[in-house]
Tab-separated table of C-alpha atoms in Angstrom:
chain	number	residue	atom	x	y	z
A	840	UNK	CA	-28.347	-46.996	25.115
A	841	UNK	CA	-25.422	-47.591	22.840
A	842	UNK	CA	-25.032	-50.921	21.164
A	843	UNK	CA	-21.895	-53.039	21.594
A	844	UNK	CA	-20.888	-51.916	18.104
A	845	UNK	CA	-20.673	-48.236	19.168
A	846	UNK	CA	-22.687	-45.193	18.331
A	847	UNK	CA	-25.926	-43.955	19.836
A	848	UNK	CA	-27.931	-47.141	19.586
A	849	UNK	CA	-28.777	-49.842	22.015
A	850	UNK	CA	-30.754	-50.473	25.140
A	851	UNK	CA	-31.099	-48.881	28.517
A	852	UNK	CA	-30.568	-52.166	30.226
A	853	UNK	CA	-27.310	-53.709	31.366
A	854	UNK	CA	-25.543	-52.437	28.558
A	855	UNK	CA	11.723	-15.937	1.789
A	856	UNK	CA	14.430	-12.217	0.651
A	857	UNK	CA	15.139	-8.557	1.120
A	858	UNK	CA	11.984	-6.545	1.651
A	859	UNK	CA	11.083	-4.916	-1.626
A	860	UNK	CA	14.104	-6.301	-3.562
A	861	UNK	CA	13.861	-6.319	-7.359
A	862	UNK	CA	12.887	-9.737	-8.628
A	863	UNK	CA	11.889	-9.082	-12.186
A	864	UNK	CA	8.381	-7.848	-11.482
A	865	UNK	CA	7.580	-4.317	-12.582
A	866	UNK	CA	6.452	-1.909	-9.929
A	867	UNK	CA	3.200	-0.102	-10.693
A	868	UNK	CA	3.665	3.516	-11.858
A	869	UNK	CA	3.582	6.157	-9.107
A	870	UNK	CA	0.273	7.826	-8.445
A	871	UNK	CA	-0.783	10.942	-6.602
A	872	UNK	CA	0.055	11.203	-2.927
A	873	UNK	CA	-2.183	8.997	-0.848
A	874	UNK	CA	-3.138	9.489	2.722
A	875	UNK	CA	-3.568	6.045	4.238
A	876	UNK	CA	-6.213	5.557	6.838
A	877	UNK	CA	-5.372	3.760	10.026
A	878	UNK	CA	-6.408	0.192	10.528
A	879	UNK	CA	-7.114	-0.280	14.205
A	880	UNK	CA	-6.475	-0.613	16.902
A	881	UNK	CA	-9.241	-3.161	17.202
A	882	UNK	CA	-10.115	-6.527	18.647
A	883	UNK	CA	-11.605	-8.967	16.197
A	884	UNK	CA	-13.575	-11.993	17.454
A	885	UNK	CA	-13.836	-14.778	14.943
A	886	UNK	CA	-16.888	-16.767	15.967
A	887	UNK	CA	-16.872	-20.517	15.442
A	888	UNK	CA	-19.255	-23.162	16.760
A	889	UNK	CA	-19.108	-24.038	20.389
A	890	UNK	CA	-18.539	-20.407	21.399
A	891	UNK	CA	-14.783	-20.492	20.873
A	892	UNK	CA	-13.212	-17.361	19.310
A	893	UNK	CA	-9.776	-16.492	17.908
A	894	UNK	CA	-8.648	-12.901	18.338
A	895	UNK	CA	-6.296	-10.815	16.219
A	896	UNK	CA	-5.295	-7.308	17.308
A	897	UNK	CA	-4.422	-4.903	14.493
A	898	UNK	CA	-2.920	-1.432	14.864
A	899	UNK	CA	-1.328	0.336	11.902
A	900	UNK	CA	-0.376	4.016	12.238
A	901	UNK	CA	-1.290	6.658	9.679
A	902	UNK	CA	1.450	7.142	7.126
A	903	UNK	CA	1.987	8.987	3.837
A	904	UNK	CA	3.710	7.643	0.745
A	905	UNK	CA	4.530	9.135	-2.646
A	906	UNK	CA	4.027	5.833	-4.497
A	907	UNK	CA	2.540	2.417	-4.037
A	908	UNK	CA	4.646	-0.171	-2.227
A	909	UNK	CA	6.175	-2.954	-4.359
A	910	UNK	CA	3.525	-5.584	-5.026
A	911	UNK	CA	3.019	-8.681	-7.117
A	912	UNK	CA	0.284	-8.760	-9.735
A	913	UNK	CA	-1.020	-12.322	-9.361
A	914	UNK	CA	-4.675	-12.135	-8.417
A	915	UNK	CA	-5.515	-15.786	-7.921
A	916	UNK	CA	-4.334	-18.807	-5.983
A	917	UNK	CA	-5.319	-22.314	-6.963
A	918	UNK	CA	-6.442	-24.482	-4.047
A	919	UNK	CA	-4.361	-27.327	-5.492
A	920	UNK	CA	-1.159	-25.288	-6.034
A	921	UNK	CA	1.662	-27.632	-4.921
A	922	UNK	CA	3.921	-24.673	-4.104
A	923	UNK	CA	1.855	-23.274	-1.290
A	924	UNK	CA	3.787	-22.109	1.773
A	925	UNK	CA	2.859	-21.897	5.425
A	926	UNK	CA	2.114	-18.518	7.007
A	927	UNK	CA	1.376	-18.224	10.703
A	928	UNK	CA	-0.859	-15.544	12.180
A	929	UNK	CA	-0.365	-15.394	15.909
A	930	UNK	CA	-2.912	-14.270	18.462
A	931	UNK	CA	-2.503	-10.517	18.944
A	932	UNK	CA	-0.627	-10.076	15.629
A	933	UNK	CA	-0.615	-6.515	14.228
A	934	UNK	CA	-1.247	-5.851	10.558
A	935	UNK	CA	2.467	-5.202	10.085
A	936	UNK	CA	3.297	-8.475	11.794
A	937	UNK	CA	0.987	-10.326	9.433
A	938	UNK	CA	2.572	-8.512	6.482
A	939	UNK	CA	6.043	-9.458	7.745
A	940	UNK	CA	4.999	-13.091	8.001
A	941	UNK	CA	3.663	-13.041	4.446
A	942	UNK	CA	6.789	-11.295	3.107
A	943	UNK	CA	9.169	-13.669	4.884
A	944	UNK	CA	7.275	-16.620	3.442
A	945	UNK	CA	7.544	-15.220	-0.102
A	946	UNK	CA	3.830	-14.565	-0.453
A	947	UNK	CA	3.803	-10.761	-0.842
A	948	UNK	CA	6.491	-8.582	-2.437
A	949	UNK	CA	6.648	-6.193	0.536
A	950	UNK	CA	5.150	-5.824	3.975
A	951	UNK	CA	3.934	-2.346	3.106
A	952	UNK	CA	1.934	-3.692	0.175
A	953	UNK	CA	-0.041	-5.788	2.634
A	954	UNK	CA	-0.441	-2.879	5.080
A	955	UNK	CA	-1.709	-0.661	2.241
A	956	UNK	CA	-4.128	-3.311	0.954
A	957	UNK	CA	-5.430	-3.972	4.447
A	958	UNK	CA	-5.969	-0.257	5.029
A	959	UNK	CA	-8.299	-0.217	2.050
A	960	UNK	CA	-10.139	-3.436	2.842
A	961	UNK	CA	-12.166	-3.552	6.026
A	962	UNK	CA	-12.639	-7.285	5.603
A	963	UNK	CA	-8.955	-7.717	6.504
A	964	UNK	CA	-9.984	-7.122	10.081
A	965	UNK	CA	-11.512	-10.575	10.032
A	966	UNK	CA	-8.193	-12.414	9.600
A	967	UNK	CA	-7.986	-14.886	12.445
A	968	UNK	CA	-5.293	-16.749	14.319
A	969	UNK	CA	-3.875	-19.870	12.677
A	970	UNK	CA	-1.383	-21.348	10.246
A	971	UNK	CA	-2.401	-20.917	6.594
A	972	UNK	CA	-1.333	-22.600	3.336
A	973	UNK	CA	-0.962	-19.765	0.783
A	974	UNK	CA	0.384	-19.456	-2.758
A	975	UNK	CA	3.702	-17.584	-3.127
A	976	UNK	CA	4.112	-14.366	-5.131
A	977	UNK	CA	0.534	-13.131	-5.103
A	978	UNK	CA	-0.773	-9.595	-4.735
A	979	UNK	CA	-1.349	-8.276	-1.250
A	980	UNK	CA	-5.065	-7.960	-1.962
A	981	UNK	CA	-5.150	-11.607	-2.972
A	982	UNK	CA	-3.219	-12.552	0.147
A	983	UNK	CA	-5.952	-10.981	2.247
A	984	UNK	CA	-8.553	-13.036	0.444
A	985	UNK	CA	-6.540	-16.190	1.057
A	986	UNK	CA	-6.186	-15.476	4.775
A	987	UNK	CA	-9.904	-14.891	5.072
A	988	UNK	CA	-10.627	-18.333	3.628
A	989	UNK	CA	-10.783	-20.803	6.505
A	990	UNK	CA	-10.285	-23.640	4.005
A	991	UNK	CA	-6.651	-22.503	3.766
A	992	UNK	CA	-5.972	-23.206	7.421
A	993	UNK	CA	-3.432	-25.990	7.786
A	994	UNK	CA	-4.945	-29.192	9.218
A	995	UNK	CA	-2.238	-29.164	11.901
A	996	UNK	CA	-3.487	-25.715	12.895
A	997	UNK	CA	-6.995	-26.890	13.560
A	998	UNK	CA	-8.430	-28.936	16.385
A	999	UNK	CA	-12.069	-29.865	16.486
A	1000	UNK	CA	-13.637	-31.047	19.714
A	1001	UNK	CA	-17.116	-32.464	19.199
A	1002	UNK	CA	-19.863	-33.455	21.602
A	1003	UNK	CA	-19.648	-37.194	22.140
A	1004	UNK	CA	-15.851	-37.243	21.791
A	1005	UNK	CA	-13.728	-38.671	24.566
A	1006	UNK	CA	-11.392	-36.170	26.238
A	1007	UNK	CA	-8.506	-38.619	25.858
A	1008	UNK	CA	-9.132	-38.540	22.085
A	1009	UNK	CA	-8.593	-34.776	22.192
A	1010	UNK	CA	-5.302	-35.297	24.047
A	1011	UNK	CA	-4.246	-37.807	21.361
A	1012	UNK	CA	-5.076	-35.325	18.580
A	1013	UNK	CA	-3.167	-32.509	20.304
A	1014	UNK	CA	-0.130	-34.720	20.804
A	1015	UNK	CA	-0.163	-35.767	17.150
A	1016	UNK	CA	-0.803	-32.344	15.605
A	1017	UNK	CA	1.643	-30.397	17.753
A	1018	UNK	CA	4.156	-33.201	18.507
A	1019	UNK	CA	3.504	-32.782	22.208
A	1020	UNK	CA	4.024	-35.535	24.731
A	1021	UNK	CA	0.850	-37.329	25.762
A	1022	UNK	CA	2.408	-37.902	29.157
A	1023	UNK	CA	3.027	-34.166	29.574
A	1024	UNK	CA	-0.581	-33.441	28.664
A	1025	UNK	CA	-1.822	-35.984	31.172
A	1026	UNK	CA	0.484	-34.614	33.863
A	1027	UNK	CA	-1.122	-31.189	33.463
A	1028	UNK	CA	-4.441	-32.822	34.220
A	1029	UNK	CA	-3.204	-35.028	37.049
A	1030	UNK	CA	-1.752	-31.998	38.859
A	1031	UNK	CA	-4.580	-29.665	37.804
A	1032	UNK	CA	-2.480	-27.018	36.100
A	1033	UNK	CA	-5.385	-26.257	33.754
A	1034	UNK	CA	-8.003	-24.727	36.045
A	1035	UNK	CA	-10.319	-27.634	36.725
A	1036	UNK	CA	-12.969	-26.846	39.368
A	1037	UNK	CA	-12.584	-28.501	42.803
A	1038	UNK	CA	-15.317	-31.054	42.047
A	1039	UNK	CA	-13.839	-32.321	38.747
A	1040	UNK	CA	-12.473	-35.501	40.249
A	1041	UNK	CA	-13.022	-39.189	39.645
A	1042	UNK	CA	-14.701	-41.408	42.197
A	1043	UNK	CA	-11.278	-42.268	43.670
A	1044	UNK	CA	-10.322	-38.571	44.083
A	1045	UNK	CA	-8.093	-38.060	41.051
A	1046	UNK	CA	-8.397	-34.991	38.842
A	1047	UNK	CA	-10.152	-35.693	35.546
A	1048	UNK	CA	-10.712	-33.579	32.437
A	1049	UNK	CA	-13.269	-35.987	30.980
A	1050	UNK	CA	-16.279	-33.946	29.990
A	1051	UNK	CA	-14.451	-30.700	30.873
A	1052	UNK	CA	-12.971	-29.792	27.447
A	1053	UNK	CA	-15.318	-27.371	25.715
A	1054	UNK	CA	-16.553	-28.517	22.293
A	1055	UNK	CA	-15.541	-26.208	19.448
A	1056	UNK	CA	-13.131	-25.490	16.632
A	1057	UNK	CA	-9.736	-24.337	17.870
A	1058	UNK	CA	-6.900	-22.736	15.878
A	1059	UNK	CA	-3.369	-23.556	17.051
A	1060	UNK	CA	-0.116	-21.632	16.572
A	1061	UNK	CA	3.512	-22.119	17.582
A	1062	UNK	CA	2.889	-19.740	20.493
A	1063	UNK	CA	0.490	-22.198	22.071
A	1064	UNK	CA	1.587	-24.586	24.783
A	1065	UNK	CA	-0.111	-27.728	26.092
A	1066	UNK	CA	-1.061	-25.844	29.232
A	1067	UNK	CA	-2.445	-22.789	27.409
A	1068	UNK	CA	-4.597	-24.868	25.092
A	1069	UNK	CA	-6.079	-27.100	27.794
A	1070	UNK	CA	-6.561	-24.162	30.145
A	1071	UNK	CA	-8.491	-22.281	27.455
A	1072	UNK	CA	-10.781	-25.237	26.857
A	1073	UNK	CA	-11.458	-25.741	30.551
A	1074	UNK	CA	-11.964	-22.023	31.246
A	1075	UNK	CA	-14.632	-21.798	28.571
A	1076	UNK	CA	-16.271	-24.954	29.832
A	1077	UNK	CA	-16.370	-23.786	33.444
A	1078	UNK	CA	-17.948	-20.474	32.387
A	1079	UNK	CA	-20.589	-22.373	30.442
A	1080	UNK	CA	-21.382	-24.757	33.294
A	1081	UNK	CA	-21.619	-21.833	35.699
A	1082	UNK	CA	-24.074	-20.063	33.378
A	1083	UNK	CA	-26.142	-23.260	33.261
A	1084	UNK	CA	-26.243	-23.349	37.045
A	1085	UNK	CA	-24.692	-26.812	37.239
A	1086	UNK	CA	-23.600	-26.828	40.911
A	1087	UNK	CA	-26.998	-25.765	42.255
A	1088	UNK	CA	-29.077	-27.807	39.826
A	1089	UNK	CA	-26.990	-30.944	40.377
A	1090	UNK	CA	-28.074	-30.854	44.017
A	1091	UNK	CA	-31.676	-31.248	42.816
A	1092	UNK	CA	-30.913	-34.567	41.110
A	1093	UNK	CA	-30.849	-38.003	42.759
A	1094	UNK	CA	-27.665	-40.080	42.472
A	1095	UNK	CA	-28.329	-42.570	45.286
A	1096	UNK	CA	-31.295	-43.716	47.380
A	1097	UNK	CA	-30.617	-41.010	49.980
A	1098	UNK	CA	-28.183	-38.627	48.320
A	1099	UNK	CA	-28.259	-35.821	45.747
A	1100	UNK	CA	-25.834	-35.607	42.850
A	1101	UNK	CA	-22.531	-33.775	42.892
A	1102	UNK	CA	-21.694	-31.527	39.895
A	1103	UNK	CA	-19.346	-34.245	38.620
A	1104	UNK	CA	-22.072	-36.867	38.823
A	1105	UNK	CA	-24.538	-34.619	36.993
A	1106	UNK	CA	-21.924	-34.130	34.259
A	1107	UNK	CA	-21.503	-37.909	34.168
A	1108	UNK	CA	-25.229	-38.407	33.612
A	1109	UNK	CA	-25.073	-35.828	30.773
A	1110	UNK	CA	-22.173	-37.768	29.265
A	1111	UNK	CA	-24.256	-40.957	29.348
A	1112	UNK	CA	-27.103	-39.189	27.601
A	1113	UNK	CA	-24.704	-37.754	24.999
A	1114	UNK	CA	-23.446	-41.264	24.261
A	1115	UNK	CA	-26.931	-42.760	24.177
A	1116	UNK	CA	-29.250	-40.374	22.350
A	1117	UNK	CA	-29.045	-37.644	19.726
A	1118	UNK	CA	-31.822	-35.278	20.838
A	1119	UNK	CA	-31.368	-33.369	24.095
A	1120	UNK	CA	-35.072	-32.679	24.281
A	1121	UNK	CA	-36.910	-34.787	24.941
A	1122	UNK	CA	-34.578	-37.803	24.836
A	1123	UNK	CA	-31.809	-36.335	26.993
A	1124	UNK	CA	-34.316	-35.283	29.642
A	1125	UNK	CA	-35.870	-38.734	29.619
A	1126	UNK	CA	-32.531	-40.523	29.929
A	1127	UNK	CA	-31.753	-38.254	32.872
A	1128	UNK	CA	-34.949	-39.288	34.583
A	1129	UNK	CA	-34.470	-42.978	33.885
A	1130	UNK	CA	-30.880	-42.989	35.185
A	1131	UNK	CA	-31.900	-41.168	38.344
A	1132	UNK	CA	-34.773	-43.559	38.951
A	1133	UNK	CA	-32.398	-46.485	38.808
A	1134	UNK	CA	-29.853	-44.793	41.068
A	1135	UNK	CA	-32.493	-43.869	43.628
A	1136	UNK	CA	-33.608	-47.509	43.763
A	1137	UNK	CA	-30.053	-48.834	44.038
A	1138	UNK	CA	-30.421	-50.593	40.690
A	1139	UNK	CA	-27.836	-51.099	37.945
A	1140	UNK	CA	-27.628	-48.199	35.492
A	1141	UNK	CA	-26.747	-50.748	32.817
A	1142	UNK	CA	-25.346	-48.574	30.039
A	1143	UNK	CA	-22.978	-50.168	27.556
A	1144	UNK	CA	-21.510	-46.754	26.658
A	1145	UNK	CA	-19.641	-46.747	29.982
A	1146	UNK	CA	-17.900	-50.023	29.239
A	1147	UNK	CA	-17.175	-48.947	25.682
A	1148	UNK	CA	-15.483	-45.799	27.008
A	1149	UNK	CA	-13.158	-47.780	29.277
A	1150	UNK	CA	-12.332	-50.540	26.786
A	1151	UNK	CA	-11.622	-47.900	24.106
A	1152	UNK	CA	-9.358	-45.982	26.502
A	1153	UNK	CA	-7.372	-49.155	27.207
A	1154	UNK	CA	-7.118	-49.912	23.463
A	1155	UNK	CA	-6.283	-46.339	22.498
A	1156	UNK	CA	-9.072	-46.383	19.927
A	1157	UNK	CA	-12.821	-46.931	19.811
A	1158	UNK	CA	-13.757	-50.589	20.107
A	1159	UNK	CA	-17.025	-52.541	20.370
A	1160	UNK	CA	-17.957	-54.308	23.583
A	1161	UNK	CA	-19.731	-57.548	24.416
A	1162	UNK	CA	-22.618	-58.218	26.754
A	1163	UNK	CA	-20.253	-60.063	29.069
A	1164	UNK	CA	-17.950	-57.020	29.275
A	1165	UNK	CA	-20.887	-54.751	30.079
A	1166	UNK	CA	-21.737	-56.887	33.111
A	1167	UNK	CA	-18.147	-57.592	34.227
A	1168	UNK	CA	-18.087	-56.984	38.002
A	1169	UNK	CA	-14.295	-56.413	37.922
A	1170	UNK	CA	-14.622	-53.408	35.590
A	1171	UNK	CA	-15.571	-50.213	37.464
A	1172	UNK	CA	-16.993	-48.775	34.231
A	1173	UNK	CA	-19.252	-51.782	33.655
A	1174	UNK	CA	-22.524	-50.329	34.887
A	1175	UNK	CA	-24.214	-53.653	34.265
A	1176	UNK	CA	-21.890	-55.246	36.812
A	1177	UNK	CA	-21.419	-52.343	39.226
A	1178	UNK	CA	-24.232	-50.360	40.753
A	1179	UNK	CA	-24.028	-46.586	40.641
A	1180	UNK	CA	-22.406	-44.289	38.137
A	1181	UNK	CA	-19.027	-44.886	36.465
A	1182	UNK	CA	-15.970	-43.220	38.086
A	1183	UNK	CA	-15.891	-40.353	35.535
A	1184	UNK	CA	-17.943	-38.931	32.668
A	1185	UNK	CA	-17.732	-41.101	29.574
A	1186	UNK	CA	-17.945	-38.490	26.802
A	1187	UNK	CA	-17.912	-34.727	26.261
A	1188	UNK	CA	-21.542	-33.648	26.511
A	1189	UNK	CA	-22.877	-30.672	24.613
A	1190	UNK	CA	-24.236	-27.582	26.356
A	1191	UNK	CA	-27.691	-28.559	25.200
A	1192	UNK	CA	-27.452	-32.058	26.605
A	1193	UNK	CA	-26.207	-30.804	29.968
A	1194	UNK	CA	-29.109	-28.349	30.164
A	1195	UNK	CA	-31.541	-31.162	29.322
A	1196	UNK	CA	-30.161	-33.491	31.971
A	1197	UNK	CA	-30.452	-30.745	34.588
A	1198	UNK	CA	-34.195	-30.527	33.824
A	1199	UNK	CA	-35.222	-34.195	33.731
A	1200	UNK	CA	-38.562	-35.485	32.541
A	1201	UNK	CA	-41.218	-36.442	35.066
A	1202	UNK	CA	-42.790	-39.449	33.346
A	1203	UNK	CA	-41.377	-42.163	35.621
A	1204	UNK	CA	-39.133	-43.576	32.842
A	1205	UNK	CA	-36.891	-46.466	33.823
A	1206	UNK	CA	-35.803	-48.315	30.648
A	1207	UNK	CA	-35.014	-47.226	27.109
A	1208	UNK	CA	-33.646	-48.520	23.847
A	1209	UNK	CA	-32.857	-47.133	20.386
A	1210	UNK	CA	-34.927	-48.283	17.458
A	1211	UNK	CA	-35.245	-47.444	13.789
A	1212	UNK	CA	-37.748	-44.718	14.512
A	1213	UNK	CA	-36.038	-43.166	17.520
A	1214	UNK	CA	-35.506	-43.883	21.199
A	1215	UNK	CA	-38.262	-45.696	23.062
A	1216	UNK	CA	-38.768	-45.295	26.803
A	1217	UNK	CA	-40.543	-47.550	29.251
A	1218	UNK	CA	-41.700	-47.288	32.861
A	1219	UNK	CA	-40.539	-49.683	35.559
A	1220	UNK	CA	-43.876	-51.447	35.364
A	1221	UNK	CA	-43.368	-52.020	31.634
A	1222	UNK	CA	-40.327	-54.276	31.983
A	1223	UNK	CA	-41.895	-57.139	30.029
A	1224	UNK	CA	-42.848	-54.840	27.167
A	1225	UNK	CA	-39.330	-53.373	27.254
A	1226	UNK	CA	-37.721	-56.814	27.075
A	1227	UNK	CA	-39.967	-57.946	24.237
A	1228	UNK	CA	-39.329	-54.736	22.291
A	1229	UNK	CA	-35.656	-54.235	22.966
A	1230	UNK	CA	-34.009	-57.481	24.036
A	1231	UNK	CA	-35.487	-60.120	21.728
A	1232	UNK	CA	-33.012	-59.722	18.865
């Protein structure tokens, strides 16, 4: 279990201008008549970890021209160029729309130059949604290269949700990056305007998004709204949990002496494991078994990660916790002072950790603690050995 200092250590015990205007750059000499091939229409998935994808639709009609469109000649863009400008590529943007955005930002000399370059570069189909920092006055071909480089995505255009994060941390990041109201974000959750399943409620019956925001790397644009972003995260998460068989498998777990687990409780156990150990298999499976054994005996779960979650939420940042706080009977998240599970999940568990928790070990584990060489588990009959190994420091 996590130590009072945080992290996955501890014990398992009570714890810009006119399009094509002349600007001094020479146009390339005319060439023979070109027949431009169409780009699209197509749907491009940009795969990023966590299964999240950004999609850009492109559809550019066939057209004939007697000369090349006006274009700049610069073929490079320094990553440290202080004159970089922002260019936004919206979800569903056509190739012309992207070219317009680049032209309006002063990046390419004409929209058509970008359309022509894209028609001759299949890689352009991989341009994804987001806001990019790009050098001004570069060739259309170079602009394509810059838009294909994810390192050019503006930090405010990116949101990363990682396993082990708290959902309220994600809300904080969204509010800061997009200048959205945290209260508005929370209201969407409190009134379930984001597609939470019927069972995603705290112990006192309130809607909760804790554990329900899918881990992954998200690109944000001005077209996004608080509701659209949160709904997308939840929708992906629900599909994943359904594929894992969470509702049915949760009913096979024990969350009380005479009661099976609800889907929310199973997700809560997975969140405990995510906060406590790093390896889903076997450690996550073993934590699942140990927690269930305690619950089925009416014992304290005793995980400091639950208290740390609540104290960090109150502080608005991650904070360490003390042994006294872990056993505080007035704190509903103090699983060393309250029997049973905490009111909500206490982290965002990974898909792998959820799958592990739904297939617990069968070794009769009851206690555990983190050590320098990994997580150690002990049976109920090995309490003395557990205490000597894990609590005498």
